[in-house]
Coordinates of C-alpha atoms and ligand atoms in Angstrom, one line a residue:
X1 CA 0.0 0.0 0.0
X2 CA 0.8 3.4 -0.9
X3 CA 2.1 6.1 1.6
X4 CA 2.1 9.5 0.8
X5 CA 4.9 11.9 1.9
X6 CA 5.1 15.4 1.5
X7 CA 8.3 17.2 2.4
X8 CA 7.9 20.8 3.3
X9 CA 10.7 23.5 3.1
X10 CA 10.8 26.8 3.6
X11 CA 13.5 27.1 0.3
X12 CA 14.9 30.5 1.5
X13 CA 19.0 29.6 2.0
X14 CA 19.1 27.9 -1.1
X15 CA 17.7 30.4 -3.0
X16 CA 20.3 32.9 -1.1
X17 CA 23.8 31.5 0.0
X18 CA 26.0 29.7 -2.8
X19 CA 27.8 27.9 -0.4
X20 CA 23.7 26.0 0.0
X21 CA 23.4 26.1 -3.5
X22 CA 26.1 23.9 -4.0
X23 CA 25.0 21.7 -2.1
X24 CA 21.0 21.7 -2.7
X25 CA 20.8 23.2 -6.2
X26 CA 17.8 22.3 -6.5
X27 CA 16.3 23.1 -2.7
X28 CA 16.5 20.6 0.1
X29 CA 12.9 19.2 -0.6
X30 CA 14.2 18.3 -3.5
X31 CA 17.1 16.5 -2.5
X32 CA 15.0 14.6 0.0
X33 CA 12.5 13.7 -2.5
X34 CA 15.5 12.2 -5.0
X35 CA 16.8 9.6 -2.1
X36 CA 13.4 8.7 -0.7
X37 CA 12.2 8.1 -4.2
X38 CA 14.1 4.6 -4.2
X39 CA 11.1 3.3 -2.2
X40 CA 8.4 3.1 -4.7
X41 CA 5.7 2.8 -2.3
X42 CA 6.5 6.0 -1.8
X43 CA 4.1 9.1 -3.1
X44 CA 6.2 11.7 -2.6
X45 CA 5.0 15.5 -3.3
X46 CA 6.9 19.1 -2.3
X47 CA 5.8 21.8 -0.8
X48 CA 7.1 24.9 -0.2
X49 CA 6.7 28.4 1.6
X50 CA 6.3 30.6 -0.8
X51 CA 3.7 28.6 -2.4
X52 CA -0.2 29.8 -2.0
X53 CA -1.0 28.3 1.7
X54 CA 2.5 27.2 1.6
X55 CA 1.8 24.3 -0.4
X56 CA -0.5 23.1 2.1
X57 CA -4.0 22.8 1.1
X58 CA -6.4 21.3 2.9
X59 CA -6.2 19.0 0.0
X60 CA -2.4 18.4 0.1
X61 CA -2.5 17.7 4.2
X62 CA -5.9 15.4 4.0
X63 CA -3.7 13.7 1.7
X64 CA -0.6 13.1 3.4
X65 CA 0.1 10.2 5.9
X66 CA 3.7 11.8 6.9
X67 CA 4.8 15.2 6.5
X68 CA 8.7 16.3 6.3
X69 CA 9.6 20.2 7.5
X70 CA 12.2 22.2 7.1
X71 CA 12.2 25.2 8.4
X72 CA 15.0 27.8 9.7
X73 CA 14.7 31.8 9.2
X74 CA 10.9 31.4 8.2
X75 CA 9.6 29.9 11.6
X76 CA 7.5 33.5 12.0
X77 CA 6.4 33.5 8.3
X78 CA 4.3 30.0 8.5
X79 CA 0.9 30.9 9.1
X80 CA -0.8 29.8 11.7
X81 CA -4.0 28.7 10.3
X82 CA -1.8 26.3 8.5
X83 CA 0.0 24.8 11.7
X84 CA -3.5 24.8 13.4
X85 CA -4.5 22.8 10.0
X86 CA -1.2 20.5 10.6
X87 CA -1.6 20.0 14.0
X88 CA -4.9 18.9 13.8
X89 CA -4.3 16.4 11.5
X90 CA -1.7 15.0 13.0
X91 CA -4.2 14.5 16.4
X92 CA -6.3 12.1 13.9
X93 CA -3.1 10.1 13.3
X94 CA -0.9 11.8 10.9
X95 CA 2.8 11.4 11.2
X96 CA 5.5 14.5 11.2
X97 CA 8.8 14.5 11.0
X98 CA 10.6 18.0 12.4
X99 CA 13.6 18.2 10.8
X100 CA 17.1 19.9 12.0
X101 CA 16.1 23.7 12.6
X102 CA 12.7 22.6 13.1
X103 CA 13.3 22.5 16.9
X104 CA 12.2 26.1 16.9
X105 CA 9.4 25.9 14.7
X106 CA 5.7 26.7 15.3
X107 CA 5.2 23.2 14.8
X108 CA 7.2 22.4 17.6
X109 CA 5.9 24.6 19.8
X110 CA 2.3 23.6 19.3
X111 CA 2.5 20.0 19.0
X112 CA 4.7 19.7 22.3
X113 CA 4.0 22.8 24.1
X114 CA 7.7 23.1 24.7
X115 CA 10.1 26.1 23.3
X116 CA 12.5 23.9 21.7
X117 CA 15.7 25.5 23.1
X118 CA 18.8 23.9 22.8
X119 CA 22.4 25.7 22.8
X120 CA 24.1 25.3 19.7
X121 CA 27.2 26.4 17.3
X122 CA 28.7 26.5 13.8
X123 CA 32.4 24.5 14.4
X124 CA 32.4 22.0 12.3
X125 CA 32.6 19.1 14.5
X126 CA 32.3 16.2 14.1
X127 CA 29.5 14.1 15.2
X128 CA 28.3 10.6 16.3
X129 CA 24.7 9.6 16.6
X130 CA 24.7 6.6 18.8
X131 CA 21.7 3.8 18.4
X132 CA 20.2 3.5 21.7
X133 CA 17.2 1.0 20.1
X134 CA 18.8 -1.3 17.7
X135 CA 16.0 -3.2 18.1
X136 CA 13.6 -0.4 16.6
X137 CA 11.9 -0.2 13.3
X138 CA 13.4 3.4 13.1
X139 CA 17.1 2.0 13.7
X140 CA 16.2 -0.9 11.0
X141 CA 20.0 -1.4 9.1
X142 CA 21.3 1.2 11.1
X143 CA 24.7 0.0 13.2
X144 CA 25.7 0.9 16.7
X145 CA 26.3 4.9 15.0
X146 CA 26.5 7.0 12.6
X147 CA 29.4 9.0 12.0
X148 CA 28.8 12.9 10.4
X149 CA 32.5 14.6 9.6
X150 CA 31.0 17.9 9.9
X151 CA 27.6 18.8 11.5
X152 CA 26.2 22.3 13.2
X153 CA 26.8 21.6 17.1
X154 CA 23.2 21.3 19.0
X155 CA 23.6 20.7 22.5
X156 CA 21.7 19.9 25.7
X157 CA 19.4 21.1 27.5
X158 CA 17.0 20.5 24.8
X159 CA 13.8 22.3 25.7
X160 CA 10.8 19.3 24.5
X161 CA 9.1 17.1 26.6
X162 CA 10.7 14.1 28.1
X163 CA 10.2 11.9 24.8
X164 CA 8.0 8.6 24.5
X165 CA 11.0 7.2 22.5
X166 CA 14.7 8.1 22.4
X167 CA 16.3 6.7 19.8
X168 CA 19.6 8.7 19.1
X169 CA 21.6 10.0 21.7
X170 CA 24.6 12.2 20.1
X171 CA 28.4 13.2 21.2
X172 CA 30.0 16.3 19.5
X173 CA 33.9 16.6 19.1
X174 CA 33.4 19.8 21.1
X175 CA 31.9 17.9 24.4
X176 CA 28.1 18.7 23.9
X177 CA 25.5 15.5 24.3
X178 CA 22.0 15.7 22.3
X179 CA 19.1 14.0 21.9
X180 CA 19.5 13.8 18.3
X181 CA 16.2 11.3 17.0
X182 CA 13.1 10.8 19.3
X183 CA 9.6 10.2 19.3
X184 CA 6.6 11.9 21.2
X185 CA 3.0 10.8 20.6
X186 CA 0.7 13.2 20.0
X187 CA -2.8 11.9 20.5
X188 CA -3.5 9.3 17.6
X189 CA -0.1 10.6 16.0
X190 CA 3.2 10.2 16.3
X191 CA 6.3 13.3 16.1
X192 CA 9.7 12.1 14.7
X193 CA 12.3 14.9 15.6
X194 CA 15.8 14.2 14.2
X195 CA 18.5 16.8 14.2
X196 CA 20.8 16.0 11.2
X197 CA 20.6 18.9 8.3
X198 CA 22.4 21.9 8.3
X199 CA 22.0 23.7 5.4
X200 CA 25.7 23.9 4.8
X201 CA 26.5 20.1 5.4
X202 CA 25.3 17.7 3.0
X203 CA 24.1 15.2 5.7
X204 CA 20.9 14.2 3.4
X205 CA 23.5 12.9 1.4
X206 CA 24.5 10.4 3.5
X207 CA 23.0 7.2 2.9
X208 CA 22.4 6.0 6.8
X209 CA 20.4 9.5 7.7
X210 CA 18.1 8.4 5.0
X211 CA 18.0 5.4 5.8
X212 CA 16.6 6.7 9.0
X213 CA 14.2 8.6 7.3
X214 CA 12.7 6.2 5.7
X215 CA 12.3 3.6 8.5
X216 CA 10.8 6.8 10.6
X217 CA 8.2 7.5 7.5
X218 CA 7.5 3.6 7.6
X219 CA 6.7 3.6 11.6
X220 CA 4.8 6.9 11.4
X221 CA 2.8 5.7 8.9
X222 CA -0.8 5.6 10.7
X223 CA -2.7 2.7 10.3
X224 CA -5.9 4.6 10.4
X225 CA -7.2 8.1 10.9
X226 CA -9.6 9.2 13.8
X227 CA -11.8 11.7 12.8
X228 CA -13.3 12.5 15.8
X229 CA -10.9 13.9 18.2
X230 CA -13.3 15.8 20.4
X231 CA -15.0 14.9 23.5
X232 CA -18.0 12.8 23.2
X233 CA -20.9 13.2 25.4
X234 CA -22.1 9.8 26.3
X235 CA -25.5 10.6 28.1
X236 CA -26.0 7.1 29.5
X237 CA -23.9 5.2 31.2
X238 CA -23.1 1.5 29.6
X239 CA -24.7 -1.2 30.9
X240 CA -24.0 -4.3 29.3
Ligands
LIG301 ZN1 21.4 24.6 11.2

């Protein structure tokens, strides 16, 4: 069966710095799209900030089981009808995966209630990710690490919500720890942050991080949507 991805990016560095260019000609939504498209269950669409409603219609999110963003200097410019839109859908079920930078997105904020603060640097430092569920379907292939030569530094304290599922745990050359990949339910969805991305690395190059991705668009996959997520007033009580 099918499962339909859209990645979402805001598409402003790429469009601006040539050192991003070089390494996303062609926008990093679209360098995701090219390495997930080697799973042909896979319907995979873009979207993008500058598009009307950002590229998400009603349309485009009713028809998404798990939604990829990447966001950075835009967080303020996402509207918020659309993030109420988002957020809703993911309550039914949807799955989202917050990207890199997207620790301080609206997204974030709303689907966790947390700031998503962290303290971070640009050293080039190395980085491991280490598998702390290599037992997971998220971690599926994936060895004891993953190795990044060069990676934005992002360190605790990490300003979410003590995760459901922590999956990556990482170690910077520089001495910061970070909870790089972990999972927090969101009523009949699930949230997938993982913090590989900067716009000046090509870590969506590298064939483990997609690997990851894909595994994570595999588990957040819903099985089914819930449509009502209100309260339900159940005037009598049940008897048999
Ligand atoms: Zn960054």
């Amino acid at each position: 069966m099918s499962i339909h991805v859209t990645i979402w990016n805001e598409f402003i560095h790429e469009k601006k710095d040539e050192s991003v260019r070089r390494i996303y000609p062609n926008g990093i939504h679209n360098a995701l799209k090219d390495q997930l498209s080697s799973e042909s269950d896979f319907v995979i669409k873009t979207a993008t900030l500058d598009q009307p409603e950002h590229g998400l219609t009603e349309e485009v999110i009713n028809h998404t089981d798990v939604l990829l963003w990447w966001g950075h200097m835009a967080h303020g410019q996402v509207k918020d009808e659309i993030v109420n839109k988002i957020a809703d859908r993911v309550r039914k079920g949807m799955g989202i995966i917050l990207l890199h930078s997207a620790h301080a997105s609206k997204l974030m904020k709303c689907l966790t209630g947390c700031t998503g603060s962290l303290s971070w640097r640009e050293q080039n430092e190395k980085q491991i990710l280490w598998n702390l569920k290599p037992n997971h379907p998220i971690t599926k292939g994936i060895g004891e690490y993953i190795v990044l030569d060069k990676e934005e530094t992002y360190g605790e304290p990490f300003g979410i919500p003590d995760p459901d599922e922590c999956i990556f745990l990482s170690w910077f050359s520089g001495g910061n720890v970070f909870r790089s990949g972990w999972i927090k339910n969101v009523q009949n969805g699930k949230l997938f942050y993982f913090q590989p991305g900067h716009e000046t690395f090509p870590s969506y190059m590298n064939p483990e991080v997609i690997k990851v991705i894909i595994n994570a668009i595999r588990y957040l996959k819903p099985l089914n949507y819930i449509e009502n997520v209100d309260s339900i007033w159940q005037k009598e009580p049940i008897t048999s």
